[in-house]
Amino acid sequence: MGSLDPAGCDRVGPDGRIVEGTGGVDAETMSTLSVVPCVLSEAVWLTPDQQVRLLAVACVVSGIVWLLADGPGTEILHSLVARMCTTLDHCGATLGHHGR
């Protein structure tokens, strides 16, 4: 968490265009998370339900990075991170119960 940096988050540049950032997470990790939606259709061994849950996990993990980088105190105080972690718990628990 020490590497999360609000200056590294998405922002609008001086020319009005969106500048994509990583919030302080290394580019390799963010690249792995961002490719999940693209490769899920190739994961034919997963059920559609499992694919949706993996997509949710990738989105939630990416979202937590942005939340914590932008304002960890506010996000934790208002339970936004806790709610996102509840989603992760649910996805992880149900992915593991399919026996595949």
CSV table of C-alpha atoms in Angstrom, one decimal:
chain,number,residue,atom,x,y,z
A,1,MET,CA,0.0,0.0,0.0
A,2,GLY,CA,3.0,2.3,0.5
A,3,SER,CA,3.5,2.5,-3.3
A,4,LEU,CA,-0.1,3.6,-4.1
A,5,ASP,CA,0.1,7.1,-5.3
A,6,PRO,CA,-2.9,9.4,-6.2
A,7,ALA,CA,-0.7,11.1,-8.7
A,8,GLY,CA,-0.5,7.8,-10.5
A,9,CYS,CA,-4.2,7.4,-11.0
A,10,ASP,CA,-6.2,8.2,-14.1
A,11,ARG,CA,-6.6,12.0,-14.6
A,12,VAL,CA,-7.4,14.6,-17.1
A,13,GLY,CA,-4.3,16.1,-18.7
A,14,PRO,CA,-3.9,19.8,-19.5
A,15,ASP,CA,-5.2,19.2,-23.0
A,16,GLY,CA,-8.5,17.7,-21.6
A,17,ARG,CA,-7.6,14.1,-22.5
A,18,ILE,CA,-7.7,11.2,-20.1
A,19,VAL,CA,-4.2,10.1,-18.9
A,20,GLU,CA,-4.4,6.5,-17.8
A,21,GLY,CA,-2.4,5.7,-14.6
A,22,THR,CA,-1.8,2.7,-12.4
A,23,GLY,CA,-2.2,4.3,-8.9
A,24,GLY,CA,1.3,3.1,-8.0
A,25,VAL,CA,0.7,-0.6,-8.9
A,26,ASP,CA,3.4,-2.0,-11.2
A,27,ALA,CA,2.5,-2.1,-14.9
A,28,GLU,CA,2.8,-5.9,-15.0
A,29,THR,CA,0.1,-6.4,-12.4
A,30,MET,CA,-2.3,-3.9,-14.0
A,31,SER,CA,-1.6,-5.5,-17.4
A,32,THR,CA,-2.5,-8.9,-16.0
A,33,LEU,CA,-5.8,-7.5,-14.5
A,34,SER,CA,-6.8,-5.7,-17.6
A,35,VAL,CA,-6.3,-8.7,-19.9
A,36,VAL,CA,-8.7,-10.9,-17.9
A,37,PRO,CA,-11.8,-9.7,-19.8
A,38,CYS,CA,-10.1,-10.4,-23.1
A,39,VAL,CA,-9.0,-13.9,-22.4
A,40,LEU,CA,-12.0,-15.2,-20.5
A,41,SER,CA,-13.8,-16.3,-23.7
A,42,GLU,CA,-10.8,-18.6,-24.4
A,43,ALA,CA,-11.1,-20.3,-21.0
A,44,VAL,CA,-13.6,-22.9,-22.2
A,45,TRP,CA,-12.9,-25.1,-19.2
A,46,LEU,CA,-14.6,-22.5,-17.0
A,47,THR,CA,-18.4,-22.3,-16.7
A,48,PRO,CA,-20.0,-19.0,-17.6
A,49,ASP,CA,-20.7,-18.4,-13.9
A,50,GLN,CA,-17.0,-18.9,-13.1
A,51,GLN,CA,-16.0,-16.6,-15.9
A,52,VAL,CA,-18.2,-13.8,-14.6
A,53,ARG,CA,-16.8,-14.3,-11.1
A,54,LEU,CA,-13.2,-14.0,-12.4
A,55,LEU,CA,-14.2,-10.9,-14.3
A,56,ALA,CA,-15.7,-9.5,-11.1
A,57,VAL,CA,-12.5,-10.3,-9.1
A,58,ALA,CA,-10.3,-8.6,-11.6
A,59,CYS,CA,-12.5,-5.5,-11.7
A,60,VAL,CA,-12.8,-5.3,-7.9
A,61,VAL,CA,-9.0,-5.7,-7.4
A,62,SER,CA,-8.4,-2.9,-9.9
A,63,GLY,CA,-11.0,-0.8,-8.2
A,64,ILE,CA,-9.5,-1.2,-4.8
A,65,VAL,CA,-6.2,0.1,-6.1
A,66,TRP,CA,-7.9,3.3,-7.3
A,67,LEU,CA,-9.9,3.7,-4.1
A,68,LEU,CA,-6.9,3.3,-1.9
A,69,ALA,CA,-4.6,5.5,-4.0
A,70,ASP,CA,-7.2,8.3,-4.2
A,71,GLY,CA,-8.1,8.5,-0.5
A,72,PRO,CA,-7.5,5.5,1.7
A,73,GLY,CA,-8.9,7.1,4.9
A,74,THR,CA,-12.1,8.2,3.3
A,75,GLU,CA,-12.6,4.9,1.5
A,76,ILE,CA,-12.0,2.8,4.6
A,77,LEU,CA,-14.1,5.2,6.8
A,78,HIS,CA,-17.1,4.8,4.5
A,79,SER,CA,-16.6,1.0,4.2
A,80,LEU,CA,-16.1,1.1,0.4
A,81,VAL,CA,-13.1,-1.2,0.6
A,82,ALA,CA,-14.9,-3.5,3.0
A,83,ARG,CA,-17.8,-3.9,0.6
A,84,MET,CA,-15.5,-4.6,-2.3
A,85,CYS,CA,-13.7,-7.2,-0.2
A,86,THR,CA,-17.1,-8.8,0.6
A,87,THR,CA,-17.5,-9.2,-3.2
A,88,LEU,CA,-14.1,-10.8,-3.4
A,89,ASP,CA,-14.9,-13.2,-0.6
A,90,HIS,CA,-18.1,-14.2,-2.3
A,91,CYS,CA,-16.5,-14.7,-5.7
A,92,GLY,CA,-13.6,-16.7,-4.3
A,93,ALA,CA,-15.8,-18.9,-2.1
A,94,THR,CA,-18.2,-19.8,-5.0
A,95,LEU,CA,-15.4,-20.3,-7.5
A,96,GLY,CA,-13.8,-22.9,-5.2
A,97,HIS,CA,-17.0,-24.9,-4.7
A,98,HIS,CA,-17.4,-26.0,-8.3
A,99,GLY,CA,-14.8,-28.7,-8.1
A,100,ARG,CA,-13.1,-27.7,-11.4
